């Protein structure tokens, strides 16, 4: 299974290593650096690298590479999922996961890694169990520790949830205010071609929850139109049989923040495109080229499109752009050649537009093709697919919880070819 | 208060200071010191000198301190084994602690201390912990068994820990079961002995399936992987496993999903493909695979590599999901390239328009690798979807007009393939291609262009000038280009002999006299000889009609594909290689798909080899290095023997001559001819006849007559006779299929059960189909010995399953052991003597072989032909004593002494080997060979 883990920063410094079996010298990372040099950008490093005796499986998150070393035939997805989970847990513990933060909580990081794997097998990966074993650092604790002179961050009793049928939930949870919030988030991934027609559009949806309920609540959640959800991935807490037979989500929730389920509404269903672009972009040799783009609302179901940002990556041969937006601000990064226009709110009475000139570097040929523009935006109180929660019921506990459901649509990978 | 302060100490006297602090009386100070030590350790500083001081801190009630000390121990015990012993007592004590957390922690840490001396002390506490009342301790102990096995496998097996581990599979707690499964699979991978002890059966599988629903996601992966190694006894069991595994397809963890896909893909093979259940399974598989593509790019990559296998096996699963494979411009390059591959696999007439529009878009992107692959993909579309070929060609022409150098070169390479698929259709574009001649600087593009010019020389007015221009720098060209140029000019000469004589002479002399490359020289000489002896024949050979190229060129070979399907979700599936090809220390265990209970029509037969009457002159294909020699053999020998075969064996006219890569490296002008005929796949039973014609001595190895393995009554009309033969270092199974039923048969496939020598087919069964009623077809199936090994009774028993469109048949036969004697079985005399003495006398067994009508020399020769080597011959009191050695493919040496008395037809054979089990079979071999 997983033999060792190295954490490497952007400058190629192996600043943390952990071995669950014998020690593998960090010179093994040279193979990784080799692959990194070959890759065009930080994201392009292949996730699996073969070396003569080991395999390096890595992920790239928050400007850090997490490189796991395996020596036997293991499912690579297992390792990749594990690494992502490790980062999730770090983020949960330290409210961030940069290099400086990891260094700051070095010992806790090390203790966590030690608790997560045993002999390369995952041991405790549930955040609630880990928190009972190793207390997360927080301001309050630091103060109480200093006052009482007690500095142990390690729990001395066996975590309760570890072996129950519901390992994701600890026992004895108590809140004065019992509340449960459900966010239905839909991300629209789309490719729109030059002429404005949709090449592909699909929705990636999630239900993220914040549940603060005392005791062992047993929840059921129903939808008005469950039929929409045919491609769905569940958190382990959901009872699959109930869903299969009755299309009811029945579960004992974990405590705190978690993702209840994710779903996918494929390209074979019709997905409405909320916004589109009108564009006129061309380059000219010697003189300035032209850039003229307007954003228009299409099917927003009467809701407002907010936080609209347009990004346009130009080819290397572009020197700079001189543009005038009629709304918001734009910036151009001369090293990455990315133009970013922060449009803000899409006012239905006004069409945001940006236009101006593109200047090529002297002597460079005209680029082959126009850039692909990507959009970011959010639309609150709307789930694009039309999915709607019907009701939430709680069994097993006596109190009356406060419940809330919120819908948000966001742009995922929303790309427009020009 | 942060931990970064532990990293700030860089002073010189650091170790001494730490030492003092560690021995301090104050608990707090001690703990701080240990923390500093750990921090130094994790950044790679050597703090092993503090070992005794740190170990002293171990006896404490403070759990955090204890943990830190344990961390330290795990790291440094190896370098300080003597010191580590000091810690043993504390471990043993901690294993009895009342707090289960401490018990578990102790057993966990003990296993991580990789010191031989300590392992012995570990056994007792571990045994106790495996039966601990607390499941948390049990599950930790299960993992510890795997750790211990890694350090000392023998100890674990001797101490009976494997049985204890097996017992944990029935534990009431699913987490314990999951960890036991994980430990077992790790042990099985490492040690073949343990593998047989821990073999799964339907009872244990049932327990695992129960635990599957309740254990953690990681445990589910272990359990699913274990289940995928199990072959159910019938389709009903397979279906019930599928039913219990499919809910996992909706799991949020991608690893669980893919492992579940693996189980389902494998078990589906056993089910009735036309049944409703399989149809519903196929429907259930698509959504989870699509979902994986919206996860992180690393997950997408692994998913795509696996999807690539899945669509090759069952293209129907994702046939409607083309769009999810469209490339986003900011996908990492490794995702883009994989998506492109799958797009091509899913391309069909219904979606070609969309795909082509996308590919055209991709061809203008920035990344060179991606653009190249996109251009190539357009060509592959043209070859795959005939109605779209024209559109593809015009797209390629558009791309050539862009004059982007690498785009043009890629386009020319694929256009050559398009010409090979659709001859005489798109030649009008040749003029455009020729315009770009000067810009080509990559060998593959140059070679392709030259091929095009040679092939269509009669339509290109200035073909001679063009080729001549290439000829100027002949010496500096890549071999690939040189070979193409040679062939192209010869073609040109045959088409326009009048004005190109000078050119052809020039190229022939360049390639024969001035070249160091043997391939090039040989090809040159062959052309030269052909042209000088019989230009008409040369024309027939060189300008013969070529077979059309097959649709998809990069499909994975079916047996490998089947094996990889069994390894979905593993590294093997990412590399598309069987695991034993790259994972170290992995035994010869290869997985095979279970035999289907019904035939299945989705896997198309690879393009049929060219029929004999139309030998395939291959020089026109751009040859890969390994097929070069095959090409030559084909040109030179193709027509000859095949004509002979036709005259002599009219009934066998369909026996194909394959462009035989495996006969490579033979001397084509010398005695290699017989090897080629014997060693090729052209049907072994005609060997004797051809041998006679050529007046060759009967120096071939003994081939027992074919026996009926499957009578027609049992085979629903299919009769199979067969035998085994060893030819030029290759074990072959000679099979004759006779169709005694009323309807034609097709879709033949063969599979072997595990057997004593790991025999398995090295290729797919290559037989002429359909086989019409009352006809028979023969084939020679090469075998290798890399398959799974299981001792059979009798040793030489081989169980075979044959499938055709009617049913699956099972038969068994006995392998004549002599085919397993290897060519390197000749032992050095001294070694022979020593080995003979070393093997204990009780291993010696004597047999008498009666009624042999040969003298010592003939016997010796006959045996030698079968790789039984006579090391020495002695004459003792009028008796000839032959000392012989042989080696089996699995490395077993057998020594023999053959006593021959003149005028006595009874020979006495004494055998000596370390493995006495093989004696019977060897005696039979001697008898057969000597009586032959």
GROMACS .gro file of N, CA and C in nm, chain B residues 39 96 254 346 797:
model
   15
  457UNK      N    1   1.089   1.671   1.538
  457UNK     CA    2   1.094   1.771   1.430
  457UNK      C    3   1.225   1.758   1.353
  514UNK      N    4  -0.083  -0.528   2.735
  514UNK     CA    5  -0.175  -0.578   2.837
  514UNK      C    6  -0.245  -0.463   2.908
  672UNK      N    7  -1.406   0.758  -0.546
  672UNK     CA    8  -1.379   0.710  -0.682
  672UNK      C    9  -1.313   0.573  -0.683
  764UNK      N   10  -1.485   0.587  -2.965
  764UNK     CA   11  -1.631   0.595  -2.962
  764UNK      C   12  -1.689   0.651  -3.092
 1215UNK      N   13  -0.158  -3.363  -1.662
 1215UNK     CA   14  -0.297  -3.339  -1.700
 1215UNK      C   15  -0.316  -3.193  -1.740
   0.00000   0.00000   0.00000
